mmCIF file of C-alpha atoms in Angstrom:
data_model
loop_
_atom_site.group_PDB
_atom_site.id
_atom_site.type_symbol
_atom_site.label_atom_id
_atom_site.label_comp_id
_atom_site.label_asym_id
_atom_site.label_seq_id
_atom_site.Cartn_x
_atom_site.Cartn_y
_atom_site.Cartn_z
ATOM 1 C CA GLY R 1 193.510 31.528 -10.137
ATOM 2 C CA GLN R 2 196.576 29.384 -10.348
ATOM 3 C CA ASN R 3 199.770 30.722 -8.873
ATOM 4 C CA ILE R 4 203.305 29.671 -8.019
ATOM 5 C CA ASP R 5 205.637 31.558 -5.721
ATOM 6 C CA GLN R 6 209.385 30.861 -5.667
ATOM 7 C CA PRO R 7 212.324 33.130 -4.865
ATOM 8 C CA THR R 8 213.671 34.733 -7.993
ATOM 9 C CA GLU R 9 217.307 34.115 -7.206
ATOM 10 C CA MET R 10 219.433 32.403 -4.560
ATOM 11 C CA THR R 11 223.167 32.199 -4.004
ATOM 12 C CA ALA R 12 225.005 29.376 -2.260
ATOM 13 C CA THR R 13 228.552 28.122 -1.809
ATOM 14 C CA GLU R 14 230.075 25.048 -3.389
ATOM 15 C CA GLY R 15 229.792 22.088 -1.024
ATOM 16 C CA ALA R 16 226.974 23.630 1.000
ATOM 17 C CA ILE R 17 223.251 22.824 1.231
ATOM 18 C CA VAL R 18 220.459 24.960 -0.185
ATOM 19 C CA GLN R 19 216.684 24.734 0.113
ATOM 20 C CA ILE R 20 214.459 26.227 -2.566
ATOM 21 C CA ASN R 21 210.914 26.830 -1.393
ATOM 22 C CA CYS R 22 207.769 26.848 -3.481
ATOM 23 C CA THR R 23 204.191 27.694 -2.571
ATOM 24 C CA TYR R 24 201.396 27.093 -5.007
ATOM 25 C CA GLN R 25 197.692 27.440 -5.621
ATOM 26 C CA THR R 26 196.078 25.296 -8.283
ATOM 27 C CA SER R 27 192.670 24.169 -9.455
ATOM 28 C CA GLY R 28 192.893 20.619 -8.210
ATOM 29 C CA PHE R 29 196.175 18.859 -7.613
ATOM 30 C CA ASN R 30 197.790 15.802 -9.138
ATOM 31 C CA GLY R 31 201.284 16.068 -7.806
ATOM 32 C CA LEU R 32 204.202 18.441 -8.083
ATOM 33 C CA PHE R 33 207.310 18.302 -10.231
ATOM 34 C CA TRP R 34 210.716 19.868 -9.890
ATOM 35 C CA TYR R 35 212.745 20.513 -13.015
ATOM 36 C CA GLN R 36 216.254 21.852 -13.540
ATOM 37 C CA GLN R 37 216.907 24.198 -16.433
ATOM 38 C CA HIS R 38 220.366 25.358 -17.430
ATOM 39 C CA ALA R 39 220.576 28.602 -19.363
ATOM 40 C CA GLY R 40 219.671 28.105 -23.003
ATOM 41 C CA GLU R 41 218.598 24.518 -22.478
ATOM 42 C CA ALA R 42 215.321 22.673 -21.973
ATOM 43 C CA PRO R 43 214.180 21.571 -18.504
ATOM 44 C CA THR R 44 215.215 18.184 -17.174
ATOM 45 C CA PHE R 45 213.116 16.178 -14.743
ATOM 46 C CA LEU R 46 214.318 16.033 -11.124
ATOM 47 C CA SER R 47 211.468 14.762 -8.971
ATOM 48 C CA TYR R 48 207.769 14.120 -8.612
ATOM 49 C CA ASN R 49 205.836 14.221 -5.324
ATOM 50 C CA VAL R 50 202.199 13.270 -5.090
ATOM 51 C CA LEU R 51 201.997 12.325 -1.391
ATOM 52 C CA ASP R 52 203.081 14.359 1.618
ATOM 53 C CA GLY R 53 206.598 13.833 2.780
ATOM 54 C CA LEU R 54 210.176 13.738 1.660
ATOM 55 C CA GLU R 55 211.488 11.974 -1.438
ATOM 56 C CA GLU R 56 215.240 11.525 -1.537
ATOM 57 C CA LYS R 57 217.192 10.923 -4.708
ATOM 58 C CA GLY R 58 220.931 11.186 -4.325
ATOM 59 C CA ARG R 59 222.004 14.749 -3.593
ATOM 60 C CA PHE R 60 218.519 16.056 -4.296
ATOM 61 C CA SER R 61 215.457 15.707 -2.062
ATOM 62 C CA SER R 62 211.968 17.100 -2.534
ATOM 63 C CA PHE R 63 209.308 17.657 0.089
ATOM 64 C CA LEU R 64 205.581 18.177 -0.258
ATOM 65 C CA SER R 65 202.832 19.355 2.075
ATOM 66 C CA ARG R 66 199.538 19.332 0.212
ATOM 67 C CA SER R 67 197.556 20.943 3.026
ATOM 68 C CA LYS R 68 199.931 23.914 3.058
ATOM 69 C CA GLY R 69 200.374 24.135 -0.713
ATOM 70 C CA TYR R 70 204.103 23.975 -0.091
ATOM 71 C CA SER R 71 207.087 22.153 -1.471
ATOM 72 C CA TYR R 72 210.829 22.492 -1.268
ATOM 73 C CA LEU R 73 213.811 21.156 -3.166
ATOM 74 C CA LEU R 74 216.905 20.427 -1.082
ATOM 75 C CA LEU R 75 220.263 20.256 -2.790
ATOM 76 C CA LYS R 76 223.220 18.870 -0.822
ATOM 77 C CA GLU R 77 226.952 18.941 -1.500
ATOM 78 C CA LEU R 78 226.484 21.668 -4.050
ATOM 79 C CA GLN R 79 228.600 21.549 -7.175
ATOM 80 C CA MET R 80 229.304 24.306 -9.658
ATOM 81 C CA LYS R 81 227.262 22.429 -12.277
ATOM 82 C CA ASP R 82 224.184 22.876 -10.064
ATOM 83 C CA SER R 83 224.068 26.523 -11.117
ATOM 84 C CA ALA R 84 220.769 26.617 -12.995
ATOM 85 C CA SER R 85 217.145 27.590 -12.671
ATOM 86 C CA TYR R 86 214.910 25.295 -10.657
ATOM 87 C CA LEU R 87 211.275 25.119 -11.657
ATOM 88 C CA CYS R 88 208.485 24.084 -9.326
ATOM 89 C CA ALA R 89 205.544 22.837 -11.399
ATOM 90 C CA PRO R 90 202.370 21.570 -9.769
ATOM 91 C CA MET R 91 199.923 19.583 -11.883
ATOM 92 C CA ASP R 92 196.305 20.699 -11.823
ATOM 93 C CA SER R 93 193.099 18.691 -12.073
ATOM 94 C CA ASN R 94 193.481 18.502 -15.885
ATOM 95 C CA TYR R 95 196.966 17.023 -15.515
ATOM 96 C CA GLN R 96 198.350 20.280 -16.846
ATOM 97 C CA LEU R 97 201.676 21.500 -15.447
ATOM 98 C CA ILE R 98 201.586 25.036 -14.102
ATOM 99 C CA TRP R 99 204.857 26.874 -14.572
ATOM 100 C CA GLY R 100 206.342 29.785 -12.697
ATOM 101 C CA ALA R 101 209.480 31.703 -13.562
ATOM 102 C CA GLY R 102 211.646 29.445 -11.407
ATOM 103 C CA THR R 103 214.509 30.143 -9.021
ATOM 104 C CA LYS R 104 217.899 30.987 -10.434
ATOM 105 C CA LEU R 105 220.542 29.333 -8.253
ATOM 106 C CA ILE R 106 224.059 30.740 -8.343
ATOM 107 C CA ILE R 107 226.843 28.616 -6.897
ATOM 108 C CA LYS R 108 230.021 30.367 -5.804
ATOM 109 C CA PRO R 109 233.361 28.648 -5.185
ATOM 110 C CA GLY I 1 215.158 5.837 -21.238
ATOM 111 C CA ALA I 2 212.549 8.571 -21.919
ATOM 112 C CA VAL I 3 214.520 10.475 -24.540
ATOM 113 C CA VAL I 4 212.883 13.183 -26.608
ATOM 114 C CA SER I 5 214.625 14.709 -29.596
ATOM 115 C CA GLN I 6 213.922 17.903 -31.473
ATOM 116 C CA HIS I 7 215.049 18.999 -34.881
ATOM 117 C CA PRO I 8 216.428 21.428 -35.770
ATOM 118 C CA SER I 9 218.181 22.659 -32.645
ATOM 119 C CA TRP I 10 218.362 26.143 -34.091
ATOM 120 C CA VAL I 11 217.050 27.845 -37.198
ATOM 121 C CA ILE I 12 217.286 31.288 -38.749
ATOM 122 C CA CYS I 13 214.650 32.242 -41.269
ATOM 123 C CA LYS I 14 213.457 35.311 -43.100
ATOM 124 C CA SER I 15 210.269 37.087 -42.176
ATOM 125 C CA GLY I 16 207.282 35.643 -44.016
ATOM 126 C CA THR I 17 208.646 32.138 -44.419
ATOM 127 C CA SER I 18 207.473 29.002 -42.607
ATOM 128 C CA VAL I 19 209.498 26.792 -40.307
ATOM 129 C CA LYS I 20 208.764 23.215 -39.248
ATOM 130 C CA ILE I 21 210.056 21.792 -35.972
ATOM 131 C CA GLU I 22 209.980 18.063 -35.293
ATOM 132 C CA CYS I 23 209.639 16.422 -31.902
ATOM 133 C CA ARG I 24 210.237 12.702 -31.484
ATOM 134 C CA SER I 25 210.024 10.359 -28.529
ATOM 135 C CA LEU I 26 212.859 7.916 -29.171
ATOM 136 C CA ASP I 27 212.268 5.095 -26.729
ATOM 137 C CA PHE I 28 208.650 5.347 -25.668
ATOM 138 C CA GLN I 29 205.247 5.996 -27.149
ATOM 139 C CA ALA I 30 203.959 9.454 -26.368
ATOM 140 C CA THR I 31 200.200 9.649 -26.335
ATOM 141 C CA THR I 32 200.418 13.315 -25.432
ATOM 142 C CA MET I 33 202.900 15.927 -26.587
ATOM 143 C CA PHE I 34 203.160 19.512 -25.475
ATOM 144 C CA TRP I 35 204.588 22.535 -27.224
ATOM 145 C CA TYR I 36 206.029 25.380 -25.187
ATOM 146 C CA ARG I 37 207.588 28.712 -25.959
ATOM 147 C CA GLN I 38 210.035 30.485 -23.691
ATOM 148 C CA PHE I 39 211.285 34.039 -24.005
ATOM 149 C CA PRO I 40 214.521 35.022 -22.249
ATOM 150 C CA LYS I 41 214.264 35.057 -18.465
ATOM 151 C CA GLN I 42 210.585 34.155 -18.579
ATOM 152 C CA SER I 43 208.676 31.061 -17.597
ATOM 153 C CA LEU I 44 207.648 28.310 -19.964
ATOM 154 C CA MET I 45 204.450 29.165 -21.799
ATOM 155 C CA LEU I 46 202.311 26.256 -22.935
ATOM 156 C CA MET I 47 201.182 26.804 -26.500
ATOM 157 C CA ALA I 48 199.233 23.640 -27.193
ATOM 158 C CA THR I 49 198.621 20.059 -26.180
ATOM 159 C CA SER I 50 198.338 17.376 -28.798
ATOM 160 C CA ASN I 51 197.116 13.816 -28.543
ATOM 161 C CA GLU I 52 198.018 11.301 -31.198
ATOM 162 C CA GLY I 53 195.459 11.190 -33.967
ATOM 163 C CA SER I 54 193.403 14.142 -32.816
ATOM 164 C CA LYS I 55 193.484 17.903 -33.206
ATOM 165 C CA ALA I 56 195.668 19.907 -30.902
ATOM 166 C CA THR I 57 194.191 21.944 -28.081
ATOM 167 C CA TYR I 58 195.576 25.466 -28.153
ATOM 168 C CA GLU I 59 195.989 27.744 -25.161
ATOM 169 C CA GLN I 60 194.189 31.047 -25.101
ATOM 170 C CA GLY I 61 195.937 33.643 -27.198
ATOM 171 C CA VAL I 62 197.809 31.152 -29.386
ATOM 172 C CA GLU I 63 196.809 31.380 -33.047
ATOM 173 C CA LYS I 64 196.107 27.880 -34.305
ATOM 174 C CA ASP I 65 196.348 28.978 -37.937
ATOM 175 C CA LYS I 66 199.802 30.371 -37.339
ATOM 176 C CA PHE I 67 201.182 27.550 -35.228
ATOM 177 C CA LEU I 68 200.175 24.332 -36.961
ATOM 178 C CA ILE I 69 200.570 21.193 -34.894
ATOM 179 C CA ASN I 70 200.422 17.676 -36.242
ATOM 180 C CA HIS I 71 200.689 14.612 -33.992
ATOM 181 C CA ALA I 72 200.522 11.947 -36.655
ATOM 182 C CA SER I 73 202.044 9.069 -34.725
ATOM 183 C CA LEU I 74 202.831 7.993 -31.175
ATOM 184 C CA THR I 75 206.430 9.093 -31.597
ATOM 185 C CA LEU I 76 206.254 12.225 -33.729
ATOM 186 C CA SER I 77 204.714 15.664 -33.430
ATOM 187 C CA THR I 78 205.492 18.673 -35.585
ATOM 188 C CA LEU I 79 205.044 22.387 -35.050
ATOM 189 C CA THR I 80 204.987 24.620 -38.109
ATOM 190 C CA VAL I 81 205.352 28.339 -37.595
ATOM 191 C CA THR I 82 203.696 29.844 -40.654
ATOM 192 C CA SER I 83 204.554 33.276 -42.029
ATOM 193 C CA ALA I 84 207.059 33.831 -39.256
ATOM 194 C CA HIS I 85 207.769 37.345 -38.002
ATOM 195 C CA PRO I 86 210.572 38.667 -35.791
ATOM 196 C CA GLU I 87 208.277 38.596 -32.747
ATOM 197 C CA ASP I 88 208.032 34.808 -33.193
ATOM 198 C CA SER I 89 211.731 34.535 -32.398
ATOM 199 C CA SER I 90 211.883 32.403 -29.280
ATOM 200 C CA PHE I 91 212.963 29.098 -27.765
ATOM 201 C CA TYR I 92 210.441 26.407 -28.694
ATOM 202 C CA ILE I 93 210.427 23.279 -26.562
ATOM 203 C CA CYS I 94 208.379 20.137 -26.896
ATOM 204 C CA SER I 95 207.697 17.593 -24.205
ATOM 205 C CA ALA I 96 206.135 14.173 -24.259
ATOM 206 C CA ARG I 97 204.197 12.107 -21.801
ATOM 207 C CA ALA I 98 203.965 8.335 -22.031
ATOM 208 C CA GLY I 99 200.327 8.098 -21.076
ATOM 209 C CA ARG I 100 200.727 5.015 -18.958
ATOM 210 C CA VAL I 101 198.489 4.832 -15.917
ATOM 211 C CA GLY I 102 200.024 6.735 -13.035
ATOM 212 C CA ILE I 103 202.893 8.073 -15.124
ATOM 213 C CA HIS I 104 202.664 11.822 -15.461
ATOM 214 C CA GLU I 105 206.241 12.920 -16.052
ATOM 215 C CA GLN I 106 206.810 15.116 -19.051
ATOM 216 C CA TYR I 107 210.141 14.598 -20.750
ATOM 217 C CA PHE I 108 211.474 17.547 -22.653
ATOM 218 C CA GLY I 109 213.245 17.769 -25.946
ATOM 219 C CA PRO I 110 216.398 19.914 -26.120
ATOM 220 C CA GLY I 111 214.518 22.839 -27.653
ATOM 221 C CA THR I 112 214.704 24.742 -30.923
ATOM 222 C CA ARG I 113 215.926 28.291 -31.010
ATOM 223 C CA LEU I 114 214.134 30.204 -33.766
ATOM 224 C CA THR I 115 215.412 33.537 -35.013
ATOM 225 C CA VAL I 116 213.338 35.394 -37.585
ATOM 226 C CA THR I 117 215.152 38.183 -39.407
#
């Protein structure tokens, strides 16, 4: 079956760094997406990894290891507005995104 | 770029009535559009995938006669919830994919919150 495993909730301090881990199992693989979703809003695209390694985009970086079925999202210089849910969504062989429940990130001052 | 709009953003309707939700890609042509439903504190649930000019493909457990999807053009898809009931109250979100080779990102609309009384 297809499965995604992320921590349910994480707490971090403003200005700090946090890493959100994701392990996945899919039928085939065509890359992995990270989305941010604020409460009551639709997801917004953060990153897409299809090859192994680290992709850096400003304060956010995403890492992928296909052999381990593992990805992480790294958020630096945390701001209060980063409080949101972060969704790891691998794409299967049918180019279908597989969604988990996401990680709720709480930023404290 | 890659903006997707949805209308209405929220709607309240009486049980038994039908509601239509529009999803538009504003600055790109979306060969594929997706309709999701999300209940509070739960993950996104894909309801159906629609390709322009063809019938939508519904996920298992989603009633195609209740949730009518029309993808009439490369920039517009509609979801009609027919004979809505209180259990259909949810957050409905569409997303669109450009369909260009190598481009797989789905861009989401802002969502429509449906409340059935």
